[in-house]
mmCIF file of C-alpha atoms and ligand atoms in Angstrom:
data_model
loop_
_atom_site.group_PDB
_atom_site.id
_atom_site.type_symbol
_atom_site.label_atom_id
_atom_site.label_comp_id
_atom_site.label_asym_id
_atom_site.label_seq_id
_atom_site.Cartn_x
_atom_site.Cartn_y
_atom_site.Cartn_z
ATOM 1 C CA UNK A 1 -20.050 -19.435 12.447
ATOM 2 C CA UNK A 2 -16.720 -18.595 12.918
ATOM 3 C CA UNK A 3 -16.137 -15.570 14.493
ATOM 4 C CA UNK A 4 -13.430 -12.659 12.971
ATOM 5 C CA UNK A 5 -11.033 -12.235 16.540
ATOM 6 C CA UNK A 6 -8.713 -10.164 14.083
ATOM 7 C CA UNK A 7 -11.655 -7.104 14.813
ATOM 8 C CA UNK A 8 -10.015 -6.959 18.215
ATOM 9 C CA UNK A 9 -7.147 -6.574 16.983
ATOM 10 C CA UNK A 10 -8.913 -3.305 14.822
ATOM 11 C CA UNK A 11 -10.869 -1.896 17.492
ATOM 12 C CA UNK A 12 -8.095 -0.208 19.036
ATOM 13 C CA UNK A 13 -6.902 0.915 15.615
ATOM 14 C CA UNK A 14 -9.802 3.525 14.934
ATOM 15 C CA UNK A 15 -10.849 4.256 18.709
ATOM 16 C CA UNK A 16 -8.069 6.180 18.158
ATOM 17 C CA UNK A 17 -8.457 7.623 14.496
ATOM 18 C CA UNK A 18 -12.171 8.768 16.783
ATOM 19 C CA UNK A 19 -9.677 10.433 19.593
ATOM 20 C CA UNK A 20 -7.283 12.263 16.891
ATOM 21 C CA UNK A 21 -10.764 13.724 14.054
ATOM 22 C CA UNK A 22 -12.544 15.220 17.852
ATOM 23 C CA UNK A 23 -9.177 17.151 18.521
ATOM 24 C CA UNK A 24 -9.046 18.360 15.018
ATOM 25 C CA UNK A 25 -11.862 19.265 14.884
ATOM 26 C CA UNK A 26 -11.979 21.123 18.652
ATOM 27 C CA UNK A 27 -8.868 22.995 17.788
ATOM 28 C CA UNK A 28 -10.578 23.777 14.373
ATOM 29 C CA UNK A 29 -13.824 25.263 16.119
ATOM 30 C CA UNK A 30 -11.797 26.931 18.815
ATOM 31 C CA UNK A 31 -10.092 28.898 16.513
ATOM 32 C CA UNK A 32 -12.789 29.561 14.645
ATOM 33 C CA UNK A 33 -15.147 30.846 17.514
ATOM 34 C CA UNK A 34 -12.161 32.841 18.781
ATOM 35 C CA UNK A 35 -12.756 35.430 16.327
ATOM 36 C CA UNK A 36 -16.264 35.475 16.806
ATOM 37 C CA UNK A 37 -17.681 37.822 19.197
ATOM 38 C CA UNK A 38 -18.869 37.848 22.745
ATOM 39 C CA UNK A 39 -23.019 38.859 21.139
ATOM 40 C CA UNK A 40 -22.790 35.895 19.419
ATOM 41 C CA UNK A 41 -22.997 33.071 22.480
ATOM 42 C CA UNK A 42 -24.767 35.400 24.195
ATOM 43 C CA UNK A 43 -27.470 35.157 21.336
ATOM 44 C CA UNK A 44 -26.673 31.387 21.185
ATOM 45 C CA UNK A 45 -27.670 31.669 24.629
ATOM 46 C CA UNK A 46 -30.919 33.291 24.688
ATOM 47 C CA UNK A 47 -32.008 30.855 21.365
ATOM 48 C CA UNK A 48 -31.483 27.488 24.368
ATOM 49 C CA UNK A 49 -33.644 29.620 26.154
ATOM 50 C CA UNK A 50 -36.325 30.342 23.941
ATOM 51 C CA UNK A 51 -35.782 33.776 23.760
ATOM 52 C CA UNK A 52 -35.932 34.657 20.380
ATOM 53 C CA UNK A 53 -36.575 39.182 20.765
ATOM 54 C CA UNK A 54 -33.071 38.657 23.190
ATOM 55 C CA UNK A 55 -31.216 36.543 20.935
ATOM 56 C CA UNK A 56 -32.621 39.359 17.845
ATOM 57 C CA UNK A 57 -30.691 42.140 19.611
ATOM 58 C CA UNK A 58 -26.894 39.156 20.178
ATOM 59 C CA UNK A 59 -27.429 38.946 16.750
ATOM 60 C CA UNK A 60 -27.798 42.207 15.513
ATOM 61 C CA UNK A 61 -24.798 43.481 17.774
ATOM 62 C CA UNK A 62 -22.686 40.282 16.345
ATOM 63 C CA UNK A 63 -23.316 41.565 13.462
ATOM 64 C CA UNK A 64 -22.320 45.489 14.265
ATOM 65 C CA UNK A 65 -18.511 43.436 15.232
ATOM 66 C CA UNK A 66 -18.306 41.189 12.431
ATOM 67 C CA UNK A 67 -20.810 41.891 9.428
ATOM 68 C CA UNK A 68 -18.903 39.350 7.119
ATOM 69 C CA UNK A 69 -20.007 36.212 8.843
ATOM 70 C CA UNK A 70 -22.427 35.024 6.894
ATOM 71 C CA UNK A 71 -23.494 32.130 9.362
ATOM 72 C CA UNK A 72 -24.296 35.451 11.315
ATOM 73 C CA UNK A 73 -27.726 36.910 8.195
ATOM 74 C CA UNK A 74 -28.925 33.470 8.329
ATOM 75 C CA UNK A 75 -29.488 32.294 11.807
ATOM 76 C CA UNK A 76 -31.165 36.673 12.256
ATOM 77 C CA UNK A 77 -32.536 36.350 9.072
ATOM 78 C CA UNK A 78 -35.189 32.660 10.573
ATOM 79 C CA UNK A 79 -35.397 34.570 13.623
ATOM 80 C CA UNK A 80 -36.909 37.545 12.826
ATOM 81 C CA UNK A 81 -39.082 34.700 10.114
ATOM 82 C CA UNK A 82 -39.933 33.029 13.667
ATOM 83 C CA UNK A 83 -41.081 36.186 14.903
ATOM 84 C CA UNK A 84 -43.394 36.916 12.412
ATOM 85 C CA UNK A 85 -40.496 40.424 11.224
ATOM 86 C CA UNK A 86 -40.900 39.797 7.548
ATOM 87 C CA UNK A 87 -40.130 43.102 7.039
ATOM 88 C CA UNK A 88 -36.639 42.434 8.284
ATOM 89 C CA UNK A 89 -36.228 38.929 6.876
ATOM 90 C CA UNK A 90 -37.361 39.908 4.160
ATOM 91 C CA UNK A 91 -34.664 42.961 3.955
ATOM 92 C CA UNK A 92 -31.598 41.011 5.040
ATOM 93 C CA UNK A 93 -31.930 38.142 2.506
ATOM 94 C CA UNK A 94 -32.862 40.785 -0.746
ATOM 95 C CA UNK A 95 -29.191 43.005 1.170
ATOM 96 C CA UNK A 96 -27.462 38.681 1.052
ATOM 97 C CA UNK A 97 -28.457 38.563 -2.571
ATOM 98 C CA UNK A 98 -27.193 41.899 -3.185
ATOM 99 C CA UNK A 99 -24.130 41.208 -3.040
ATOM 100 C CA UNK A 100 -21.522 40.462 -5.296
ATOM 101 C CA UNK A 101 -19.110 38.308 -3.354
ATOM 102 C CA UNK A 102 -21.477 35.436 -2.921
ATOM 103 C CA UNK A 103 -20.462 31.910 -3.399
ATOM 104 C CA UNK A 104 -23.319 30.268 -5.928
ATOM 105 C CA UNK A 105 -24.338 28.544 -2.477
ATOM 106 C CA UNK A 106 -24.653 30.214 -0.574
ATOM 107 C CA UNK A 107 -26.729 32.871 -3.013
ATOM 108 C CA UNK A 108 -28.087 29.339 -3.057
ATOM 109 C CA UNK A 109 -29.800 30.161 0.637
ATOM 110 C CA UNK A 110 -30.497 33.393 0.563
ATOM 111 C CA UNK A 111 -32.801 31.970 -1.800
ATOM 112 C CA UNK A 112 -34.370 29.511 -0.529
ATOM 113 C CA UNK A 113 -34.884 32.133 2.547
ATOM 114 C CA UNK A 114 -36.315 34.596 1.052
ATOM 115 C CA UNK A 115 -38.389 32.435 -0.601
ATOM 116 C CA UNK A 116 -38.864 30.976 2.839
ATOM 117 C CA UNK A 117 -40.485 35.069 4.083
ATOM 118 C CA UNK A 118 -42.200 35.774 1.195
ATOM 119 C CA UNK A 119 -44.607 31.940 1.837
ATOM 120 C CA UNK A 120 -44.929 33.388 5.462
ATOM 121 C CA UNK A 121 -45.464 37.010 5.110
ATOM 122 C CA UNK A 122 -48.341 35.942 2.203
ATOM 123 C CA UNK A 123 -46.382 36.725 -0.699
ATOM 124 C CA UNK A 124 -47.833 34.455 -2.391
ATOM 125 C CA UNK A 125 -46.687 35.747 -5.868
ATOM 126 C CA UNK A 126 -42.765 36.630 -5.643
ATOM 127 C CA UNK A 127 -42.312 33.216 -3.428
ATOM 128 C CA UNK A 128 -43.871 31.402 -6.259
ATOM 129 C CA UNK A 129 -41.797 32.716 -8.357
ATOM 130 C CA UNK A 130 -38.754 31.556 -6.414
ATOM 131 C CA UNK A 131 -39.426 28.305 -5.473
ATOM 132 C CA UNK A 132 -39.501 27.152 -9.507
ATOM 133 C CA UNK A 133 -36.610 28.566 -9.018
ATOM 134 C CA UNK A 134 -34.843 25.737 -6.416
ATOM 135 C CA UNK A 135 -37.059 22.906 -7.830
ATOM 136 C CA UNK A 136 -34.237 22.494 -9.851
ATOM 137 C CA UNK A 137 -31.614 22.739 -7.520
ATOM 138 C CA UNK A 138 -31.229 20.818 -4.123
ATOM 139 C CA UNK A 139 -33.587 22.877 -2.122
ATOM 140 C CA UNK A 140 -35.986 21.111 -4.853
ATOM 141 C CA UNK A 141 -38.048 18.964 -1.864
ATOM 142 C CA UNK A 142 -38.281 22.088 0.288
ATOM 143 C CA UNK A 143 -39.396 24.249 -3.114
ATOM 144 C CA UNK A 144 -41.494 21.048 -4.191
ATOM 145 C CA UNK A 145 -43.895 21.718 -0.403
ATOM 146 C CA UNK A 146 -44.054 24.727 -0.504
ATOM 147 C CA UNK A 147 -44.747 25.148 -3.895
ATOM 148 C CA UNK A 148 -47.813 22.407 -3.016
ATOM 149 C CA UNK A 149 -49.042 24.276 -0.445
ATOM 150 C CA UNK A 150 -49.355 27.225 -2.055
ATOM 151 C CA UNK A 151 -51.299 25.946 -5.037
ATOM 152 C CA UNK A 152 -53.466 24.463 -1.732
ATOM 153 C CA UNK A 153 -54.882 27.900 -0.914
ATOM 154 C CA UNK A 154 -55.026 29.552 -4.742
ATOM 155 C CA UNK A 155 -57.333 26.390 -5.603
ATOM 156 C CA UNK A 156 -55.064 25.539 -8.224
ATOM 157 C CA UNK A 157 -55.526 21.977 -8.853
ATOM 158 C CA UNK A 158 -54.388 21.333 -11.232
ATOM 159 C CA UNK A 159 -51.191 22.999 -10.704
ATOM 160 C CA UNK A 160 -51.446 20.600 -7.658
ATOM 161 C CA UNK A 161 -51.762 17.431 -9.419
ATOM 162 C CA UNK A 162 -48.276 18.065 -11.371
ATOM 163 C CA UNK A 163 -46.339 19.530 -7.758
ATOM 164 C CA UNK A 164 -48.429 16.239 -5.700
ATOM 165 C CA UNK A 165 -46.476 13.505 -8.456
ATOM 166 C CA UNK A 166 -42.797 15.392 -8.833
ATOM 167 C CA UNK A 167 -42.642 15.255 -5.001
ATOM 168 C CA UNK A 168 -43.418 11.906 -5.554
ATOM 169 C CA UNK A 169 -41.183 11.117 -7.985
ATOM 170 C CA UNK A 170 -38.167 12.612 -5.411
ATOM 171 C CA UNK A 171 -39.705 10.883 -2.128
ATOM 172 C CA UNK A 172 -41.267 8.502 -3.182
ATOM 173 C CA UNK A 173 -43.670 8.604 -0.035
ATOM 174 C CA UNK A 174 -46.900 8.353 -1.540
ATOM 175 C CA UNK A 175 -50.078 11.263 -2.031
ATOM 176 C CA UNK A 176 -52.187 9.035 -3.818
ATOM 177 C CA UNK A 177 -55.012 10.394 -0.863
ATOM 178 C CA UNK A 178 -53.668 14.337 -1.293
ATOM 179 C CA UNK A 179 -54.491 13.729 -5.670
ATOM 180 C CA UNK A 180 -57.013 12.672 -5.873
ATOM 181 C CA UNK A 181 -58.592 14.586 -3.815
ATOM 182 C CA UNK A 182 -57.098 17.588 -5.688
ATOM 183 C CA UNK A 183 -58.844 16.083 -9.112
ATOM 184 C CA UNK A 184 -62.394 15.645 -6.982
ATOM 185 C CA UNK A 185 -62.121 19.634 -5.598
ATOM 186 C CA UNK A 186 -61.534 19.891 -10.112
ATOM 187 C CA UNK A 187 -64.995 18.262 -11.058
ATOM 188 C CA UNK A 188 -65.973 20.389 -7.703
ATOM 189 C CA UNK A 189 -65.663 23.618 -9.921
ATOM 190 C CA UNK A 190 -67.009 21.434 -12.610
ATOM 191 C CA UNK A 191 -69.839 20.574 -11.182
ATOM 192 C CA UNK A 192 -69.925 24.260 -9.671
ATOM 193 C CA UNK A 193 -70.054 25.624 -13.658
ATOM 194 C CA UNK A 194 -72.233 22.793 -14.884
ATOM 195 C CA UNK A 195 -70.230 21.635 -17.004
ATOM 196 C CA UNK A 196 -71.076 17.454 -15.740
ATOM 197 C CA UNK A 197 -69.118 15.864 -18.228
ATOM 198 C CA UNK A 198 -65.470 17.112 -16.828
ATOM 199 C CA UNK A 199 -67.500 16.597 -13.561
ATOM 200 C CA UNK A 200 -67.172 12.687 -13.800
ATOM 201 C CA UNK A 201 -63.779 12.440 -15.966
ATOM 202 C CA UNK A 202 -62.117 14.230 -12.642
ATOM 203 C CA UNK A 203 -64.198 12.169 -10.781
ATOM 204 C CA UNK A 204 -62.598 8.817 -13.030
ATOM 205 C CA UNK A 205 -59.528 9.747 -12.574
ATOM 206 C CA UNK A 206 -59.415 10.700 -8.451
ATOM 207 C CA UNK A 207 -60.841 6.483 -8.573
ATOM 208 C CA UNK A 208 -57.847 6.476 -11.217
ATOM 209 C CA UNK A 209 -55.508 8.163 -8.332
ATOM 210 C CA UNK A 210 -57.034 6.307 -5.045
ATOM 211 C CA UNK A 211 -59.138 3.863 -5.350
ATOM 212 C CA UNK A 212 -60.286 4.179 -1.727
ATOM 213 C CA UNK A 213 -60.979 7.816 -2.718
ATOM 214 C CA UNK A 214 -64.641 7.841 -1.089
ATOM 215 C CA UNK A 215 -65.479 11.090 -1.772
ATOM 216 C CA UNK A 216 -65.479 10.294 -5.500
ATOM 217 C CA UNK A 217 -67.593 8.564 -4.796
ATOM 218 C CA UNK A 218 -70.029 10.306 -2.493
ATOM 219 C CA UNK A 219 -69.608 13.042 -5.791
ATOM 220 C CA UNK A 220 -70.574 10.566 -8.790
ATOM 221 C CA UNK A 221 -73.550 9.628 -6.522
ATOM 222 C CA UNK A 222 -74.689 13.484 -6.242
ATOM 223 C CA UNK A 223 -74.462 13.812 -9.788
ATOM 224 C CA UNK A 224 -76.229 11.362 -11.034
ATOM 225 C CA UNK A 225 -79.005 11.288 -7.826
ATOM 226 C CA UNK A 226 -79.219 15.412 -9.967
ATOM 227 C CA UNK A 227 -79.253 13.910 -13.488
ATOM 228 C CA UNK A 228 -82.496 12.327 -11.861
ATOM 229 C CA UNK A 229 -81.168 8.657 -12.417
ATOM 230 C CA UNK A 230 -81.510 6.890 -8.988
ATOM 231 C CA UNK A 231 -79.694 3.255 -10.379
ATOM 232 C CA UNK A 232 -76.978 4.984 -10.797
ATOM 233 C CA UNK A 233 -76.236 6.784 -7.284
ATOM 234 C CA UNK A 234 -76.986 3.913 -5.802
ATOM 235 C CA UNK A 235 -74.510 1.786 -7.968
ATOM 236 C CA UNK A 236 -72.008 4.592 -6.671
ATOM 237 C CA UNK A 237 -73.047 5.064 -2.638
ATOM 238 C CA UNK A 238 -72.958 1.030 -2.815
ATOM 239 C CA UNK A 239 -69.439 1.148 -3.843
ATOM 240 C CA UNK A 240 -68.385 2.977 -1.379
ATOM 241 C CA UNK A 241 -68.849 -0.273 1.060
ATOM 242 C CA UNK A 242 -66.138 -1.604 -0.857
ATOM 243 C CA UNK A 243 -64.012 0.674 -0.413
ATOM 244 C CA UNK A 244 -63.894 2.483 3.728
ATOM 245 C CA UNK A 245 -67.561 1.097 5.229
ATOM 246 C CA UNK A 246 -67.205 3.931 7.800
ATOM 247 C CA UNK A 247 -68.570 7.107 5.288
ATOM 248 C CA UNK A 248 -71.638 5.081 4.366
ATOM 249 C CA UNK A 249 -72.479 7.318 6.997
ATOM 250 C CA UNK A 250 -72.272 9.973 4.626
ATOM 251 C CA UNK A 251 -74.865 8.628 2.678
ATOM 252 C CA UNK A 252 -77.199 6.661 3.917
ATOM 253 C CA UNK A 253 -80.181 8.912 4.077
ATOM 254 C CA UNK A 254 -79.837 9.790 0.053
ATOM 255 C CA UNK A 255 -79.014 6.034 -1.153
ATOM 256 C CA UNK A 256 -82.298 5.921 0.716
ATOM 257 C CA UNK A 257 -84.206 9.182 -1.688
ATOM 258 C CA UNK A 258 -82.889 6.932 -4.064
ATOM 259 C CA UNK A 259 -84.796 3.333 -2.989
ATOM 260 C CA UNK A 260 -87.603 5.599 -2.773
ATOM 261 C CA UNK A 261 -87.745 7.757 -6.167
ATOM 262 C CA UNK A 262 -87.033 3.520 -7.660
ATOM 263 C CA UNK A 263 -90.341 2.498 -5.936
ATOM 264 C CA UNK A 264 -88.047 0.369 -4.172
ATOM 265 C CA UNK A 265 -87.914 1.107 -0.885
ATOM 266 C CA UNK A 266 -88.148 -2.373 0.970
ATOM 267 C CA UNK A 267 -84.997 -2.844 -1.252
ATOM 268 C CA UNK A 268 -82.897 -0.354 0.458
ATOM 269 C CA UNK A 269 -84.277 -1.054 4.513
ATOM 270 C CA UNK A 270 -82.728 -4.866 4.018
ATOM 271 C CA UNK A 271 -79.442 -2.774 2.647
ATOM 272 C CA UNK A 272 -80.088 -0.314 5.614
ATOM 273 C CA UNK A 273 -80.226 -3.434 7.617
ATOM 274 C CA UNK A 274 -77.287 -5.539 6.726
ATOM 275 C CA UNK A 275 -74.918 -1.860 6.851
ATOM 276 C CA UNK A 276 -76.037 -0.219 10.995
ATOM 277 C CA UNK A 277 -75.619 -4.833 11.848
ATOM 278 C CA UNK A 278 -72.629 -5.023 10.517
ATOM 279 C CA UNK A 279 -70.476 -0.981 10.443
ATOM 280 C CA UNK A 280 -72.640 0.107 13.519
ATOM 281 C CA UNK A 281 -73.141 3.149 12.097
ATOM 282 C CA UNK A 282 -74.967 5.480 14.192
ATOM 283 C CA UNK A 283 -75.764 8.018 11.904
ATOM 284 C CA UNK A 284 -77.153 5.639 9.599
ATOM 285 C CA UNK A 285 -79.455 3.303 12.406
ATOM 286 C CA UNK A 286 -81.648 7.343 12.232
ATOM 287 C CA UNK A 287 -81.715 7.170 8.844
ATOM 288 C CA UNK A 288 -82.722 2.959 9.012
ATOM 289 C CA UNK A 289 -84.971 3.954 11.382
ATOM 290 C CA UNK A 290 -87.261 6.947 9.905
ATOM 291 C CA UNK A 291 -87.715 3.943 7.924
ATOM 292 C CA UNK A 292 -88.696 1.364 9.419
ATOM 293 C CA UNK A 293 -91.060 3.572 11.399
ATOM 294 C CA UNK A 294 -92.532 5.077 8.068
ATOM 295 C CA UNK A 295 -92.563 1.548 6.063
ATOM 296 C CA UNK A 296 -93.260 -0.798 9.127
ATOM 297 C CA UNK A 297 -95.117 1.261 11.397
ATOM 298 C CA UNK A 298 -94.607 2.040 15.495
ATOM 299 C CA UNK A 299 -94.526 -0.975 16.834
ATOM 300 C CA UNK A 300 -92.126 -2.138 14.714
ATOM 301 C CA UNK A 301 -89.967 0.686 14.650
ATOM 302 C CA UNK A 302 -90.499 0.786 18.468
ATOM 303 C CA UNK A 303 -88.572 -2.717 18.914
ATOM 304 C CA UNK A 304 -85.996 -2.177 16.697
ATOM 305 C CA UNK A 305 -85.803 1.448 19.231
ATOM 306 C CA UNK A 306 -85.505 -0.816 22.565
ATOM 307 C CA UNK A 307 -83.233 -3.603 21.201
ATOM 308 C CA UNK A 308 -80.844 -1.056 20.672
ATOM 309 C CA UNK A 309 -81.984 1.072 23.610
ATOM 310 C CA UNK A 310 -80.671 -2.194 25.951
ATOM 311 C CA UNK A 311 -77.991 -3.033 23.892
ATOM 312 C CA UNK A 312 -76.149 0.499 24.060
ATOM 313 C CA UNK A 313 -77.899 3.309 25.889
ATOM 314 C CA UNK A 314 -77.534 6.211 23.789
ATOM 315 C CA UNK A 315 -79.039 9.932 23.906
ATOM 316 C CA UNK A 316 -79.956 8.625 20.615
ATOM 317 C CA UNK A 317 -81.357 5.842 21.238
ATOM 318 C CA UNK A 318 -83.568 6.680 23.903
ATOM 319 C CA UNK A 319 -84.440 9.003 21.030
ATOM 320 C CA UNK A 320 -85.641 6.884 18.691
ATOM 321 C CA UNK A 321 -87.115 5.045 21.316
ATOM 322 C CA UNK A 322 -89.647 7.620 22.367
ATOM 323 C CA UNK A 323 -89.721 8.796 18.858
ATOM 324 C CA UNK A 324 -91.312 5.258 18.131
ATOM 325 C CA UNK A 325 -93.945 5.894 21.680
ATOM 326 C CA UNK A 326 -94.988 9.310 21.035
ATOM 327 C CA UNK A 327 -95.591 8.688 16.104
ATOM 328 C CA UNK A 328 -99.299 8.238 16.274
ATOM 329 C CA UNK A 329 -100.090 10.455 19.904
ATOM 330 C CA UNK A 330 -101.242 13.470 20.496
ATOM 331 C CA UNK A 331 -98.421 16.084 21.593
ATOM 332 C CA UNK A 332 -97.701 15.376 25.502
ATOM 333 C CA UNK A 333 -95.101 14.999 27.175
ATOM 334 C CA UNK A 334 -92.973 12.723 25.984
ATOM 335 C CA UNK A 335 -92.744 14.528 23.415
ATOM 336 C CA UNK A 336 -91.355 17.946 25.036
ATOM 337 C CA UNK A 337 -89.119 15.696 26.383
ATOM 338 C CA UNK A 338 -88.662 14.111 23.142
ATOM 339 C CA UNK A 339 -87.765 17.511 21.854
ATOM 340 C CA UNK A 340 -85.662 18.500 24.278
ATOM 341 C CA UNK A 341 -83.557 15.364 23.795
ATOM 342 C CA UNK A 342 -83.601 16.094 19.744
ATOM 343 C CA UNK A 343 -82.536 19.857 20.284
ATOM 344 C CA UNK A 344 -79.283 18.365 22.706
ATOM 345 C CA UNK A 345 -78.251 16.245 19.971
ATOM 346 C CA UNK A 346 -78.131 17.965 17.849
ATOM 347 C CA UNK A 347 -76.604 21.117 19.209
ATOM 348 C CA UNK A 348 -74.105 18.941 20.761
ATOM 349 C CA UNK A 349 -72.526 17.304 17.630
ATOM 350 C CA UNK A 350 -69.277 17.591 15.242
ATOM 351 C CA UNK A 351 -66.645 15.987 13.745
ATOM 352 C CA UNK A 352 -63.464 16.340 15.251
ATOM 353 C CA UNK A 353 -60.495 15.963 12.968
ATOM 354 C CA UNK A 354 -58.347 13.295 13.875
ATOM 355 C CA UNK A 355 -54.957 15.106 13.776
ATOM 356 C CA UNK A 356 -55.340 18.488 14.669
ATOM 357 C CA UNK A 357 -58.325 18.382 16.954
ATOM 358 C CA UNK A 358 -60.494 21.256 15.003
ATOM 359 C CA UNK A 359 -64.267 20.795 16.137
ATOM 360 C CA UNK A 360 -66.737 21.323 13.463
ATOM 361 C CA UNK A 361 -70.572 21.285 12.755
ATOM 362 C CA UNK A 362 -70.378 20.881 8.802
ATOM 363 C CA UNK A 363 -68.009 17.343 8.346
ATOM 364 C CA UNK A 364 -64.620 18.433 5.920
ATOM 365 C CA UNK A 365 -62.821 16.818 3.121
ATOM 366 C CA UNK A 366 -60.677 18.802 4.043
ATOM 367 C CA UNK A 367 -59.177 19.964 7.979
ATOM 368 C CA UNK A 368 -59.985 23.920 7.347
ATOM 369 C CA UNK A 369 -57.629 24.704 10.829
ATOM 370 C CA UNK A 370 -54.570 22.099 9.575
ATOM 371 C CA UNK A 371 -54.466 21.729 6.048
ATOM 372 C CA UNK A 372 -54.355 17.904 6.264
ATOM 373 C CA UNK A 373 -56.515 15.546 3.822
ATOM 374 C CA UNK A 374 -59.845 13.419 4.573
ATOM 375 C CA UNK A 375 -59.548 13.248 9.028
ATOM 376 C CA UNK A 376 -62.841 13.728 9.423
ATOM 377 C CA UNK A 377 -64.818 11.120 10.496
ATOM 378 C CA UNK A 378 -67.864 10.364 8.814
ATOM 379 C CA UNK A 379 -70.015 10.538 12.387
ATOM 380 C CA UNK A 380 -70.369 12.816 15.058
ATOM 381 C CA UNK A 381 -69.214 13.188 17.916
ATOM 382 C CA UNK A 382 -71.509 14.761 20.741
ATOM 383 C CA UNK A 383 -69.906 16.858 24.426
HETATM 384 ZN ZN1 ZN B 1 -56.750 19.390 11.062
#
């Protein structure tokens, strides 16, 4: 490919153009800034050095000198919000909105700031009202995100679904995992009211929104098991293997109970063996062990536990080994050791949010700390 040499001649021209533009900008900046009070720059300095309280002081002083500087108002307003002085932030932005001389773009900006103040102050009704108006403006993106936050907090799942879909359309960023979770939340509300039919519909919608929504299958299985349909429950739970196999951890014990009630415990045992071997499921290994002990006796359970302890000598594996050893034996020292290991295992087990590190004894689909969805792994961690 030939190199276009004339470009070399064009380069100095572009450099020159850049230099001229820079000169103009600097010149403009100098005339503008020379009219600003010194306290404005002190405020900026405090901001840069992360001293928001002193920055507020300096900006307030600068405002006294020139109350027409809108940028100063906005800077001060967002500082108030950042430092948690919600009353002052709200008062300042309301004051701006009352100005009759305010141009339309600045009015919108003040409105957007006021809505953020209300949101942070926990005044969700007022925030919602403004954010709905802002969805038709250039603040649509941040307004929809704020609305989504409000609806999730208020557990208004239908509205959350609607807003998430609009946000998806606007930004192109997929939110199908969240939308499916919202459908599951709706199903949960229906289950609590005893409305199984509508719950089924919600869960089907969850799977349509996100075919790897494990929670929908967990819940479908639970509904079927509670209705006395163990075969249908198993069908839903086994579908998890085709989604994200690790989540079998959440249903292994319940699945085994369904197999038992179908008088197909042997089949259940084979399934447990297969999934533990294939996916190295730690919690399911315990379910498998207990089923083996029950169905095949202590010797088979001991062999299994021994093999497991040799391969990965964890405390849980050791616990199972002891359990096989003492089953059928009278209470003794070994049982005491086993009991204390068991207690330790239970006390130290927790789930950890992959996003924020929040830990909880209980599994959560929605992190109570950072508000992210599906960030808890299905297995326990131990100290
Ligand atoms: Zn979290």
